[in-house]
Short mmCIF file of N, CA, C and O in Angstrom, two decimals:
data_model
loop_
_atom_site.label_atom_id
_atom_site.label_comp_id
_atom_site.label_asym_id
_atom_site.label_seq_id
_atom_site.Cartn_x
_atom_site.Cartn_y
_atom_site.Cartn_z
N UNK A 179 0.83 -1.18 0.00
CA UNK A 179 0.00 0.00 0.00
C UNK A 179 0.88 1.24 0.00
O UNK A 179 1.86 1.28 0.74
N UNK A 180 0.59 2.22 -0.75
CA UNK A 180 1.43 3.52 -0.55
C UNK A 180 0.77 3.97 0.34
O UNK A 180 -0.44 3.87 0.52
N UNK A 181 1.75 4.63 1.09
CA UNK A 181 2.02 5.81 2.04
C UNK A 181 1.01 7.00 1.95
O UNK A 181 1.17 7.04 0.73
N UNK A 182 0.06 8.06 2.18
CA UNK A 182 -0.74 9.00 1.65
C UNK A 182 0.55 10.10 1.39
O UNK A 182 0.22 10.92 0.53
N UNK A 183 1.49 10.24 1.73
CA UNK A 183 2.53 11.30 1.30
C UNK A 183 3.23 10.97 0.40
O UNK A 183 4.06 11.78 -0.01
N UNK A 184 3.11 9.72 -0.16
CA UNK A 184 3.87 9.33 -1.44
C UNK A 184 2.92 9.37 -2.85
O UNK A 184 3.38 9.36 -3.99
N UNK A 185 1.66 9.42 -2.53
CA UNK A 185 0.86 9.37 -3.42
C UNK A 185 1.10 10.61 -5.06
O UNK A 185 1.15 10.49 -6.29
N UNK A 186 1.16 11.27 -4.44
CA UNK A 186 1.15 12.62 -5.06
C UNK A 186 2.77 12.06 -6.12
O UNK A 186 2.60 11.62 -7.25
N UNK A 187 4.15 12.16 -5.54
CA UNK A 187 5.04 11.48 -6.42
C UNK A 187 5.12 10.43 -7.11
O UNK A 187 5.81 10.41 -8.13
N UNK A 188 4.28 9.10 -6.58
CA UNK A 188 4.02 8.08 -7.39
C UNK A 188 2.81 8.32 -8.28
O UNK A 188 2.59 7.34 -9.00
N UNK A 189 1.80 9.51 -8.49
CA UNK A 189 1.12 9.39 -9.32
C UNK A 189 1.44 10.18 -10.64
O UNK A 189 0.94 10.06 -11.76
N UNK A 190 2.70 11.26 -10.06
CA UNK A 190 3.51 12.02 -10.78
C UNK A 190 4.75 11.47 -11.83
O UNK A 190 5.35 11.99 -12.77
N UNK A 191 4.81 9.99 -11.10
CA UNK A 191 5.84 8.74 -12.27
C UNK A 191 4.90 8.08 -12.79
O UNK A 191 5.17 7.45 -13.81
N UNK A 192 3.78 8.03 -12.36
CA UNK A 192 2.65 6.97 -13.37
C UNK A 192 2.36 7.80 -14.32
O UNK A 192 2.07 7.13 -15.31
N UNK A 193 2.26 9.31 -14.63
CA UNK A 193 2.02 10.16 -15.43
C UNK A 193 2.99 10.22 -16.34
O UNK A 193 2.72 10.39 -17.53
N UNK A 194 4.25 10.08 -15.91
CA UNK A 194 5.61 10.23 -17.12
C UNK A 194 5.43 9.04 -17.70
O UNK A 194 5.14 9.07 -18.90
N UNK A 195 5.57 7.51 -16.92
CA UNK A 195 5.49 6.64 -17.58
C UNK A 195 4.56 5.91 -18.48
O UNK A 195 4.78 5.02 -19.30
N UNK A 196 3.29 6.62 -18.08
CA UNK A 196 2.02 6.28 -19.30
C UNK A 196 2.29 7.05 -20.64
O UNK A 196 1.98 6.52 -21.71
N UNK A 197 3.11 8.83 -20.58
CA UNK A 197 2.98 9.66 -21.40
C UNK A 197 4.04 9.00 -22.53
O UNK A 197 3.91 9.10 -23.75
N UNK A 198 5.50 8.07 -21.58
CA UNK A 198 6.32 7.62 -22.45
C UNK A 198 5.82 6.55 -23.25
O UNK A 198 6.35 6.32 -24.34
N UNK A 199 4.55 5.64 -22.69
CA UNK A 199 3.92 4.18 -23.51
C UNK A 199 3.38 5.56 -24.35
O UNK A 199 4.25 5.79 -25.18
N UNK A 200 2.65 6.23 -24.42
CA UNK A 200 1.50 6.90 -25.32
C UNK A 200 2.91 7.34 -27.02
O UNK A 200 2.79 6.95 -28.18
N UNK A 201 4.00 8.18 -26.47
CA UNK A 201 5.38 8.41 -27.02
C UNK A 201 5.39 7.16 -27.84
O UNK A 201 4.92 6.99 -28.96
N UNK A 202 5.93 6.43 -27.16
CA UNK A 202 6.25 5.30 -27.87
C UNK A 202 5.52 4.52 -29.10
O UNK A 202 6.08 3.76 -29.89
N UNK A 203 3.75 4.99 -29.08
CA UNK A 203 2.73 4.16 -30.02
C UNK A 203 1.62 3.17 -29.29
O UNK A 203 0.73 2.62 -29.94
N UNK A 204 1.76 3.01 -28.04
CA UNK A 204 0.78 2.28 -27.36
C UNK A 204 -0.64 3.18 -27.00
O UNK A 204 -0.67 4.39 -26.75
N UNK A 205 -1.47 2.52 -27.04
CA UNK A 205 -2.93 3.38 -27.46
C UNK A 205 -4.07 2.77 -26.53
O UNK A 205 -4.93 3.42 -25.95
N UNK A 206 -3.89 1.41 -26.52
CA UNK A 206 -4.83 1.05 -25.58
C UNK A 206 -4.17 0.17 -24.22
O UNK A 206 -3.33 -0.72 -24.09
N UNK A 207 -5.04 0.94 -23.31
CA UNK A 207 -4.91 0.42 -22.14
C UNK A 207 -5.90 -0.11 -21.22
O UNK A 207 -7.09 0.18 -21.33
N UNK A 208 -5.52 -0.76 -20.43
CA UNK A 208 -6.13 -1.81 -20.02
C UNK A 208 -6.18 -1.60 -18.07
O UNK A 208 -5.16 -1.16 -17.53
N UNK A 209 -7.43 -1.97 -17.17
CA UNK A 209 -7.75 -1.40 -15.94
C UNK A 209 -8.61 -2.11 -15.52
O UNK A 209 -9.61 -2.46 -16.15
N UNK A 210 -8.23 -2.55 -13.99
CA UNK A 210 -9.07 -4.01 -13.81
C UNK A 210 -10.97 -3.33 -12.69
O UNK A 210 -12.00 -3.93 -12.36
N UNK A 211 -10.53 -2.01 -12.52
CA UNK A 211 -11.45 -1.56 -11.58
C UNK A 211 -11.95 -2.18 -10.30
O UNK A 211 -13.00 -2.66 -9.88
N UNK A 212 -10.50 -1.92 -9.79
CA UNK A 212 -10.43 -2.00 -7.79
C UNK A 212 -10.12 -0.33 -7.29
O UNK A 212 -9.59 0.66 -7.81
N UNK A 213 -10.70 -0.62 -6.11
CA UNK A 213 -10.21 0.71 -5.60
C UNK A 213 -8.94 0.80 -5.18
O UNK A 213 -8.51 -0.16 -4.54
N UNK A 214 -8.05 1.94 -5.42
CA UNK A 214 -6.57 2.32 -5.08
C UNK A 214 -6.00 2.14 -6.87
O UNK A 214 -6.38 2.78 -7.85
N UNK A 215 -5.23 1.29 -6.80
CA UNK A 215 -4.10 1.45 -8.22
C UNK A 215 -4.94 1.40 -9.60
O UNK A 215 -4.74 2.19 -10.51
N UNK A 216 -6.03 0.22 -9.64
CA UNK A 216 -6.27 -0.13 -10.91
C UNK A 216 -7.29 1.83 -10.89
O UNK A 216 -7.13 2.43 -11.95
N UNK A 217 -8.00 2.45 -10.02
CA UNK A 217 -8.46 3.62 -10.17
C UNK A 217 -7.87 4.37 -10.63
O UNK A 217 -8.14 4.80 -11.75
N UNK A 218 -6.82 4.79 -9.89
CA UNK A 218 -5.54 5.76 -10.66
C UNK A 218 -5.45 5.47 -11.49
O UNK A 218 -5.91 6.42 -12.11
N UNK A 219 -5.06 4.50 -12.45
CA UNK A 219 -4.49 4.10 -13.42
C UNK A 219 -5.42 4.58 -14.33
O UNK A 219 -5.32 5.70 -14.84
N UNK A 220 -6.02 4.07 -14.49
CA UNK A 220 -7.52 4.44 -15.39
C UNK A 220 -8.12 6.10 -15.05
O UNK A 220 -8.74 6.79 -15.86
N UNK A 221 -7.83 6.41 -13.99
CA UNK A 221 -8.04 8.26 -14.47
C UNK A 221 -7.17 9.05 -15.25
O UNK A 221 -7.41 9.99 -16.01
N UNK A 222 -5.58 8.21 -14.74
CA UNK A 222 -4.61 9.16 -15.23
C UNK A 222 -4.83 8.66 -16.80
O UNK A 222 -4.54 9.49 -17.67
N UNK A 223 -5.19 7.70 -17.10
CA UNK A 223 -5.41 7.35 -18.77
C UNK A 223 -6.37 8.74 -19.36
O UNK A 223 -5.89 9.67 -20.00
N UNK A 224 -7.74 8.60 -18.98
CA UNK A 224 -8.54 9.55 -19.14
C UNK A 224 -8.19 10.82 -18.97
O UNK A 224 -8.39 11.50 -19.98
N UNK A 225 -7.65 11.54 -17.87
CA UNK A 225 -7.02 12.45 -18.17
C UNK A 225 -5.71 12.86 -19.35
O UNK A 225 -5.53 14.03 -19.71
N UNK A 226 -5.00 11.85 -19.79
CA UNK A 226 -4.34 12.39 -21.08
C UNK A 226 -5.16 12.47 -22.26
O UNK A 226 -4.88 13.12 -23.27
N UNK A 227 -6.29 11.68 -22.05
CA UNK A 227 -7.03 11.64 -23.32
C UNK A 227 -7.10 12.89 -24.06
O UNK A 227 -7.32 13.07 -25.26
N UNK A 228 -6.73 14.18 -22.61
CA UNK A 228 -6.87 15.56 -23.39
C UNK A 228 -6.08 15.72 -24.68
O UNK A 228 -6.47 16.00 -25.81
N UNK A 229 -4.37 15.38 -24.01
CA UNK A 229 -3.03 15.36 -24.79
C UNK A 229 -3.39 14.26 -26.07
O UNK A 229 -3.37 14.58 -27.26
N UNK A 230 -3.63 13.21 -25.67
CA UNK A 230 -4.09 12.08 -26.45
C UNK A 230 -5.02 11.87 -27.24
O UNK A 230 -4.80 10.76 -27.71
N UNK A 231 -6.00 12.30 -27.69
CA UNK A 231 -7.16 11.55 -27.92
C UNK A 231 -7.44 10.47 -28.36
O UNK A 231 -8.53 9.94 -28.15
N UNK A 232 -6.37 9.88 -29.16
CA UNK A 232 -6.10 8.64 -29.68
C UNK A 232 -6.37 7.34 -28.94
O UNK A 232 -6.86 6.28 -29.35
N UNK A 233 -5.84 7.74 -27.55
CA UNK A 233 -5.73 6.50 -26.57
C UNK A 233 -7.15 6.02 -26.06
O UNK A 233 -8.11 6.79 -26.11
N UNK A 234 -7.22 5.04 -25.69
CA UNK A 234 -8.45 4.38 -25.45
C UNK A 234 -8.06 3.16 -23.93
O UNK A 234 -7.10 2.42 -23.73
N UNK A 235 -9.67 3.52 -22.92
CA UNK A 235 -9.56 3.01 -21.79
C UNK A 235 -10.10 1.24 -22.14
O UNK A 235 -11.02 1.19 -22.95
N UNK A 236 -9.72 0.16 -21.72
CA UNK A 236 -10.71 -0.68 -21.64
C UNK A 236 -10.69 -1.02 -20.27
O UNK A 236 -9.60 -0.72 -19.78
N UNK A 237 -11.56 -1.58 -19.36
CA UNK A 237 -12.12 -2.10 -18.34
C UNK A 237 -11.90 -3.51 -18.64
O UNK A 237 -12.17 -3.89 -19.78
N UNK A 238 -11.44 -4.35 -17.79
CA UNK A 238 -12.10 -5.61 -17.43
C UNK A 238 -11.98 -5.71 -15.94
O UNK A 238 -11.01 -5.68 -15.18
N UNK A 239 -13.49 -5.85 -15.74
CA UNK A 239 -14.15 -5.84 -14.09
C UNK A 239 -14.07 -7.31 -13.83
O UNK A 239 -14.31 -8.06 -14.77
N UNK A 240 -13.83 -7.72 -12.87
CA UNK A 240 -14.04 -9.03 -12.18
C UNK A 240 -15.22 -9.47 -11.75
O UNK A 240 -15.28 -10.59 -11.26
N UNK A 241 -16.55 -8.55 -11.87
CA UNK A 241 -18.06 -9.14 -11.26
C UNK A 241 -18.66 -7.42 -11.71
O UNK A 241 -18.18 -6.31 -11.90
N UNK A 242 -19.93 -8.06 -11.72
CA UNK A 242 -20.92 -7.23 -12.28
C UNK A 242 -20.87 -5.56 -11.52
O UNK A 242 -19.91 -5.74 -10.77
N UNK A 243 -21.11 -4.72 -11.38
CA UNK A 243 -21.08 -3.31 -11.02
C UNK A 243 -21.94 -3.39 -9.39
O UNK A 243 -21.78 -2.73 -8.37
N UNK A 244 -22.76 -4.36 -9.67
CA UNK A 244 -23.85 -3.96 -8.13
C UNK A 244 -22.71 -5.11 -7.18
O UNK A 244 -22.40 -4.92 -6.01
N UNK A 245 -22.39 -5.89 -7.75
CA UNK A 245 -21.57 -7.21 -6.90
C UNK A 245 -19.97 -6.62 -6.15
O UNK A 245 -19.44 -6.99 -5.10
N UNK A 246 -19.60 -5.76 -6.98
CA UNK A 246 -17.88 -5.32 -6.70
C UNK A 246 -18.28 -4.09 -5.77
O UNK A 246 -18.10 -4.06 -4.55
N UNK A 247 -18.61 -3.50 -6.21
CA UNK A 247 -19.09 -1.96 -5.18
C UNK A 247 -20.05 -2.10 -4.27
O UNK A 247 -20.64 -1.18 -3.70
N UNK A 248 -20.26 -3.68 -4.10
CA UNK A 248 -21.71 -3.66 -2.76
C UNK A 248 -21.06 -3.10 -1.33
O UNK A 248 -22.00 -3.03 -0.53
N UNK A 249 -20.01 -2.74 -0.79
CA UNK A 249 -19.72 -2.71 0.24
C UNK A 249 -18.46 -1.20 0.30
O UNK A 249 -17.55 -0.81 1.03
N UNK A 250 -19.10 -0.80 -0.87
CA UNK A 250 -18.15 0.65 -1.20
C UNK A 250 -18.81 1.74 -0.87
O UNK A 250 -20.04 1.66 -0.92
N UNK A 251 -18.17 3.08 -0.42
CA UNK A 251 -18.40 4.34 -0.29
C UNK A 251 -19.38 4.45 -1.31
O UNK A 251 -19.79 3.63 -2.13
N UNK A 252 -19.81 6.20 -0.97
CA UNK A 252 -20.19 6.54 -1.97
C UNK A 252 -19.33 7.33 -3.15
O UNK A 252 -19.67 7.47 -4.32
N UNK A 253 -18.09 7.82 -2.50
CA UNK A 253 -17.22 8.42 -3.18
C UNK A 253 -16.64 7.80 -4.66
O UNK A 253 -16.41 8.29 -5.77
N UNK A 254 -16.53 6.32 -3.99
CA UNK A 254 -15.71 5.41 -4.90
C UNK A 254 -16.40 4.76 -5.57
O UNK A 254 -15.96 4.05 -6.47
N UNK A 255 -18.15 4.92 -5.14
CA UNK A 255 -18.95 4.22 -6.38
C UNK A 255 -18.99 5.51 -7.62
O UNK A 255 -19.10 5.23 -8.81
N UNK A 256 -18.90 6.67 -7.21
CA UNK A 256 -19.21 7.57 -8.11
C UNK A 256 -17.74 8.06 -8.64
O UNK A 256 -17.93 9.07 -9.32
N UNK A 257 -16.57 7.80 -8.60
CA UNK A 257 -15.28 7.25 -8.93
C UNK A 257 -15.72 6.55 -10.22
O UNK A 257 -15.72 6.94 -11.39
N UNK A 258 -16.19 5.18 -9.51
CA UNK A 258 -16.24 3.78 -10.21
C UNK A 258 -17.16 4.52 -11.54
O UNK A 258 -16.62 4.59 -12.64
N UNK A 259 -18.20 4.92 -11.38
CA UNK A 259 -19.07 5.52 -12.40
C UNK A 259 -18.58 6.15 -13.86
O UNK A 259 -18.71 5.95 -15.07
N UNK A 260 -17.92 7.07 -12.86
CA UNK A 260 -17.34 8.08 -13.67
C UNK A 260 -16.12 7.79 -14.80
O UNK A 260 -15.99 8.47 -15.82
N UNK A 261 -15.24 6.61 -14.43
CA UNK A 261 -14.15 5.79 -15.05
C UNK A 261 -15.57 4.94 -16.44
O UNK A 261 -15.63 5.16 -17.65
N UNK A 262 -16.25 4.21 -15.79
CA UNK A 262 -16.92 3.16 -16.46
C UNK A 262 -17.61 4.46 -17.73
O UNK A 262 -17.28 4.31 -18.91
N UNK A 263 -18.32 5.40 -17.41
CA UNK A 263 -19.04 5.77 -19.01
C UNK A 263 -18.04 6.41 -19.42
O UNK A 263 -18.32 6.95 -20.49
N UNK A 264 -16.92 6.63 -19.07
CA UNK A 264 -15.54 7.16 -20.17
C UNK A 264 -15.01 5.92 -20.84
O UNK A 264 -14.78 5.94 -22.05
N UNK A 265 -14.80 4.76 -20.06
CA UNK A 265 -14.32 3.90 -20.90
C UNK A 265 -14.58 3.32 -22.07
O UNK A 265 -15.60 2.65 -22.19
N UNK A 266 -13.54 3.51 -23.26
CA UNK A 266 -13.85 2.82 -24.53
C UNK A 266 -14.91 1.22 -24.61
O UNK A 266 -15.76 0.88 -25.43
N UNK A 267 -14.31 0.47 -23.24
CA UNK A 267 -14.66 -0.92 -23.60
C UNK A 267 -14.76 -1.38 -21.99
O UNK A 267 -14.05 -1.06 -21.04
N UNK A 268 -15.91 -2.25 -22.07
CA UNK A 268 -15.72 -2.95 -20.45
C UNK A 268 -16.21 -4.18 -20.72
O UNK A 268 -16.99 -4.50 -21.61
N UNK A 269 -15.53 -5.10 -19.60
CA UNK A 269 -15.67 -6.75 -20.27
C UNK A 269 -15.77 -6.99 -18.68
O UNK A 269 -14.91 -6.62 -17.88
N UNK A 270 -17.23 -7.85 -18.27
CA UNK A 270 -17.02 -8.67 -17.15
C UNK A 270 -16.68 -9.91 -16.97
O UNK A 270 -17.40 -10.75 -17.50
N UNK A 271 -15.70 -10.28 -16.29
CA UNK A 271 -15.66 -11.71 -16.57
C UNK A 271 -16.65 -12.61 -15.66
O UNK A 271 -16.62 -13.84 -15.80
N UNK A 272 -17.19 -12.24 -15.07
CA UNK A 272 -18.17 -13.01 -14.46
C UNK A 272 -19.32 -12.43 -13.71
O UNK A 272 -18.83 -12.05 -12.65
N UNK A 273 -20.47 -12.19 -13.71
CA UNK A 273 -21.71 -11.74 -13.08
C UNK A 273 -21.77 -11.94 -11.53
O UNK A 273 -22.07 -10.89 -10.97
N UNK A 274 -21.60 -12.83 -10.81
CA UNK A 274 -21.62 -13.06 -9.45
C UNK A 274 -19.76 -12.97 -8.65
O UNK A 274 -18.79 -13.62 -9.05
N UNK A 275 -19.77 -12.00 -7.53
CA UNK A 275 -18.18 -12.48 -6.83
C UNK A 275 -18.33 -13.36 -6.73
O UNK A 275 -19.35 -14.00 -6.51
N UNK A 276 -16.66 -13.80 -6.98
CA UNK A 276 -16.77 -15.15 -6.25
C UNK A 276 -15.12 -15.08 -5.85
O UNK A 276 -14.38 -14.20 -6.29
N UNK A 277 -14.67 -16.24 -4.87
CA UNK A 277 -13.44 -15.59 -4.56
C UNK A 277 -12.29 -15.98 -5.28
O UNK A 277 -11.16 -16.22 -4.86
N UNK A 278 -12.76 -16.00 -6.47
CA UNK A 278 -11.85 -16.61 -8.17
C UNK A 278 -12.05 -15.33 -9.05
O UNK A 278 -11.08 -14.96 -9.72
N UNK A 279 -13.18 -14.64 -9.10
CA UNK A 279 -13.18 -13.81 -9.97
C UNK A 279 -12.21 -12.33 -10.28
O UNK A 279 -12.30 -11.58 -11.25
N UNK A 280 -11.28 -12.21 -9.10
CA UNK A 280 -10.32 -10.87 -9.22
C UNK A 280 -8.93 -11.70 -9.90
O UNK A 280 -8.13 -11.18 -10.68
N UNK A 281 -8.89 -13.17 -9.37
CA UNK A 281 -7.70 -14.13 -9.79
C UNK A 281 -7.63 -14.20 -11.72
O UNK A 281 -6.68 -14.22 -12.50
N UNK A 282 -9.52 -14.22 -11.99
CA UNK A 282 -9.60 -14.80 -13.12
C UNK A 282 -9.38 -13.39 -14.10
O UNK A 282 -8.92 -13.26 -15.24
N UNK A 283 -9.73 -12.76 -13.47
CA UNK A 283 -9.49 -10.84 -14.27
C UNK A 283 -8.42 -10.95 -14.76
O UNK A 283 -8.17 -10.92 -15.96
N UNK A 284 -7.57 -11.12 -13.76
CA UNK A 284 -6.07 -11.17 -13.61
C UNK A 284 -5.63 -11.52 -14.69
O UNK A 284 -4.41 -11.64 -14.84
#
């Protein structure tokens, strides 16, 4: 788990290092939608989309939207929201949790 005072610099190298994949020709990316990393990851995508437009989010969720967020804030369902109708593409791999389905995302 990061540190809350490291956040801010590690989200400041996830920004160089996505901008260098985008540099390089990589376009689509990929975000499993958990709260903490796979979130970041998938905003800071959406946010270059400004620089980018080219690039494209896909989702693959591990269980249906009411099943993964049953026991979430409200902050992070409306997080979760907000990632999901930006994303290019979302793929569930399975409708019900189960305690295989974050393994099988994987």
């Amino acid at each position: 788990m990061i540190a809350k005072k490291h956040i801010s610099h590690v989200l400041h190298q996830l920004q160089i290092i996505l901008t260098l994949a985008v540099e390089a020709g990589y376009t689509d990316f990929y975000a499993g939608g958990t709260i903490g990393w796979d979130t970041y990851c998938a905003q800071m995508v959406l946010d270059l989309r400004q620089d980018y437009p080219n690039i494209a989010l896909h989702l693959v969720l591990p269980c249906s939207k009411e099943e993964q967020t049953e026991k979430w804030t409200t902050a992070q369902v409306n997080a979760y929201d907000t990632i999901l109708m930006q994303a290019d593409s979302c793929e569930f791999i399975t409708e019900e949790y189960s305690k295989d389905c974050m393994r099988l995302r994987n």
